[in-house]
C-alpha positions as CSV (number, residue, x, y, z in Angstrom):
1,M,-21.2,-5.3,-6.6
2,G,-19.2,-8.3,-7.0
3,K,-16.4,-10.0,-5.1
4,L,-13.3,-8.1,-4.3
5,L,-9.9,-9.8,-3.8
6,I,-7.5,-7.7,-1.8
7,I,-3.8,-8.6,-2.2
8,N,-1.7,-7.4,0.8
9,G,1.7,-6.9,-0.6
10,S,3.6,-5.8,2.4
11,P,6.6,-7.8,3.7
12,R,5.2,-7.4,7.2
13,A,1.6,-8.0,6.3
14,P,0.3,-9.1,9.7
15,K,1.3,-5.9,11.4
16,S,1.4,-3.7,8.3
17,N,-0.2,-0.3,7.3
18,S,-1.3,-2.2,4.3
19,K,-3.4,-4.4,6.5
20,K,-5.0,-1.3,8.0
21,Y,-5.7,0.2,4.6
22,A,-7.1,-3.1,3.5
23,R,-9.4,-3.0,6.5
24,L,-10.5,0.5,5.5
25,V,-11.5,-0.8,2.0
26,K,-13.3,-3.8,3.4
27,D,-15.3,-1.6,5.8
28,V,-16.8,0.4,2.8
29,W,-17.1,-2.4,0.3
30,D,-20.8,-3.6,0.2
31,G,-20.1,-7.0,-1.5
32,E,-18.1,-9.9,-0.6
33,T,-14.3,-9.6,0.1
34,A,-11.4,-11.9,0.3
35,E,-7.8,-11.0,1.4
36,Y,-4.5,-12.6,0.7
37,S,-1.2,-11.9,2.2
38,V,1.9,-12.7,-0.2
39,V,4.1,-13.5,2.7
40,T,2.1,-16.8,3.1
41,G,3.7,-18.1,0.0
42,K,0.3,-19.8,-1.1
43,H,0.4,-18.1,-4.3
44,E,-1.4,-20.6,-6.5
45,E,-4.4,-20.5,-4.1
46,A,-4.5,-16.7,-4.6
47,V,-4.4,-17.1,-8.3
48,R,-7.3,-19.5,-8.3
49,Q,-9.3,-17.1,-5.8
50,A,-8.7,-14.2,-8.4
51,G,-10.5,-16.1,-11.0
52,E,-13.7,-16.3,-8.9
53,C,-13.6,-12.5,-8.1
54,D,-14.9,-9.5,-10.0
55,H,-12.3,-7.1,-8.7
56,V,-8.5,-7.4,-7.7
57,L,-6.9,-4.7,-5.4
58,F,-3.3,-4.7,-4.7
59,V,-2.4,-2.9,-1.5
60,F,1.3,-2.3,-0.6
61,P,3.9,0.1,0.6
62,L,6.4,1.9,-1.5
63,Y,9.8,0.2,-1.2
64,V,12.9,2.0,-3.0
65,D,10.6,3.9,-5.3
66,A,9.2,0.7,-6.4
67,V,7.3,-2.6,-5.5
68,P,8.4,-4.8,-2.5
69,A,10.4,-7.8,-3.7
70,V,7.9,-10.2,-1.9
71,L,5.0,-8.8,-4.0
72,M,7.1,-8.7,-7.1
73,N,7.7,-12.6,-6.7
74,F,3.9,-13.1,-6.2
75,M,3.3,-11.0,-9.4
76,K,5.4,-13.6,-11.4
77,V,3.1,-16.2,-10.3
78,F,-0.1,-14.1,-10.8
79,E,0.6,-13.8,-14.4
80,K,-1.1,-17.0,-14.7
81,A,-4.4,-15.8,-13.4
82,K,-7.6,-16.3,-15.5
83,L,-9.6,-13.2,-14.6
84,S,-13.1,-12.6,-15.6
85,E,-13.9,-10.6,-18.7
86,N,-14.6,-7.3,-16.9
87,A,-12.1,-7.8,-14.1
88,R,-9.6,-5.1,-13.5
89,I,-6.4,-4.7,-11.4
90,H,-6.5,-1.8,-9.1
91,V,-3.7,-0.5,-6.7
92,L,-3.6,1.3,-3.5
93,V,0.1,2.3,-2.6
94,N,1.4,4.2,0.5
95,C,4.8,5.9,0.9
96,G,6.5,7.6,3.7
97,F,7.3,10.7,1.6
98,F,5.6,14.0,1.7
99,E,4.9,14.0,-2.1
100,P,2.2,11.3,-3.4
101,E,3.8,11.5,-6.8
102,Q,6.6,9.4,-5.2
103,N,4.5,6.5,-5.8
104,D,4.3,7.1,-9.6
105,T,7.1,4.7,-10.4
106,A,5.3,1.9,-8.8
107,L,2.0,2.6,-10.5
108,E,4.0,2.7,-13.9
109,I,5.4,-0.8,-13.1
110,F,1.8,-2.0,-12.7
111,R,0.7,-0.5,-16.0
112,Y,3.4,-2.2,-17.7
113,Y,2.6,-5.3,-16.0
114,C,-0.9,-5.2,-16.9
115,R,-0.2,-4.5,-20.4
116,E,2.3,-7.4,-20.8
117,N,-0.2,-9.8,-19.4
118,G,-3.4,-8.7,-20.7
119,F,-4.9,-7.4,-17.7
120,S,-6.9,-4.3,-17.6
121,M,-5.6,-1.5,-15.2
122,G,-8.4,0.3,-13.3
123,T,-8.3,2.8,-10.4
124,A,-5.2,3.7,-8.2
125,L,-4.9,5.6,-4.9
126,R,-1.7,7.3,-4.2
127,I,-1.1,8.0,-0.5
128,A,1.5,10.2,0.9
129,S,2.9,9.8,4.5
130,G,1.2,6.5,4.7
131,E,2.5,5.4,7.9
132,A,1.9,8.6,9.9
133,I,-1.4,9.9,8.4
134,L,-3.5,7.3,9.9
135,T,-2.5,8.4,13.4
136,T,-3.2,12.1,12.8
137,P,-6.5,14.4,12.7
138,F,-6.0,14.0,8.9
139,A,-7.3,10.2,8.9
140,F,-10.6,11.3,7.6
141,L,-8.9,12.3,4.4
142,V,-7.7,8.9,3.8
143,K,-11.0,7.3,4.7
144,R,-12.8,9.6,2.4
145,K,-10.7,8.6,-0.6
146,V,-10.8,4.9,0.3
147,K,-14.7,5.2,-0.1
148,K,-14.2,7.0,-3.4
149,L,-11.8,4.3,-4.6
150,A,-14.3,1.7,-3.6
151,G,-17.0,3.5,-5.6
152,M,-14.9,3.9,-8.7
153,I,-14.0,0.2,-8.5
154,R,-17.6,-0.9,-8.2
155,S,-18.7,1.3,-11.2
156,G,-15.7,0.1,-13.5
157,K,-14.1,3.7,-13.8
158,S,-10.3,4.3,-14.1
159,G,-8.4,6.9,-12.7
160,I,-5.9,8.1,-10.1
161,L,-6.8,9.4,-6.6
162,T,-4.4,11.0,-4.4
163,V,-4.3,11.9,-0.7
164,S,-1.6,13.7,1.6
165,M,-1.5,15.7,4.7
166,P,-2.4,19.4,4.2
167,L,0.9,20.5,5.4
168,T,3.8,22.7,4.3
169,K,7.1,20.8,3.8
170,K,8.7,22.6,6.8
171,M,5.6,21.5,9.0
172,F,5.9,17.9,7.7
173,L,9.6,17.7,8.4
174,G,9.2,18.9,12.0
175,A,6.3,16.6,12.7
176,S,8.3,13.7,11.1
177,K,11.2,14.3,13.3
178,K,9.1,14.3,16.4
179,Y,7.4,11.2,15.3
180,W,10.6,9.1,14.8
181,I,12.2,10.4,18.0
182,R,9.0,9.0,19.8
183,Y,9.1,5.9,17.6
184,G,12.7,5.2,18.6
185,G,12.0,5.9,22.3
186,K,9.6,2.8,22.3
187,Y,12.5,0.7,21.5
188,H,15.0,2.7,23.7
189,V,16.9,4.0,20.6
190,T,18.0,7.7,21.2
191,E,18.0,10.4,18.6
192,E,21.8,10.3,18.5
193,E,21.8,6.6,17.9
194,M,19.3,7.0,15.1
195,R,21.7,9.4,13.5
196,S,24.5,7.0,13.7
197,M,25.3,4.8,10.7
198,E,26.5,2.1,13.0
199,I,23.6,1.7,15.2
200,E,23.0,-1.9,14.1
201,E,26.6,-2.8,14.6
202,E,26.7,-1.1,18.0
203,R,23.5,-3.0,19.4
204,N,24.4,-6.2,18.0
205,A,28.0,-6.2,19.6
């Protein structure tokens, strides 16, 4: 089975969706797990831990079609990791877009990263609508794919898994609008304010 190190690459790791996805992985992983958040800044400790693990999984949100800056900084330090002979780098990336292929640039960054540093790339899970899907009736689809991801990591297989909500784009846009209006309402922000480019300036005046 082996020990799995989960790297949480979210800038808001303690309250992030990446933490929720990491929890889903840990729930279906039969072996030992360790979790590291890049915002703690204790990168050398994570590098040392990686050398004691059989598998490494990076979990992070898509930022500007790429990898969050805090995770990129960690990756520069992680280049020094001495992974075991059969260890592979695996990726779980979630985006807010309707299309899971929006995550492909981030995956290509990891492929390049692995090639340049002599790491082996394993399995990737692309999640679309990553923030919303866990709060919908379609959450079971994510859990199913996470379980498959864990199985592929254990078996040493490589591949790309994908999960998204089975909606049309029109349905997705309508649901997204309702979601963000409700979300803004939690912080007393109106739809009109969210549409304004000066919302930060107005609230900080």
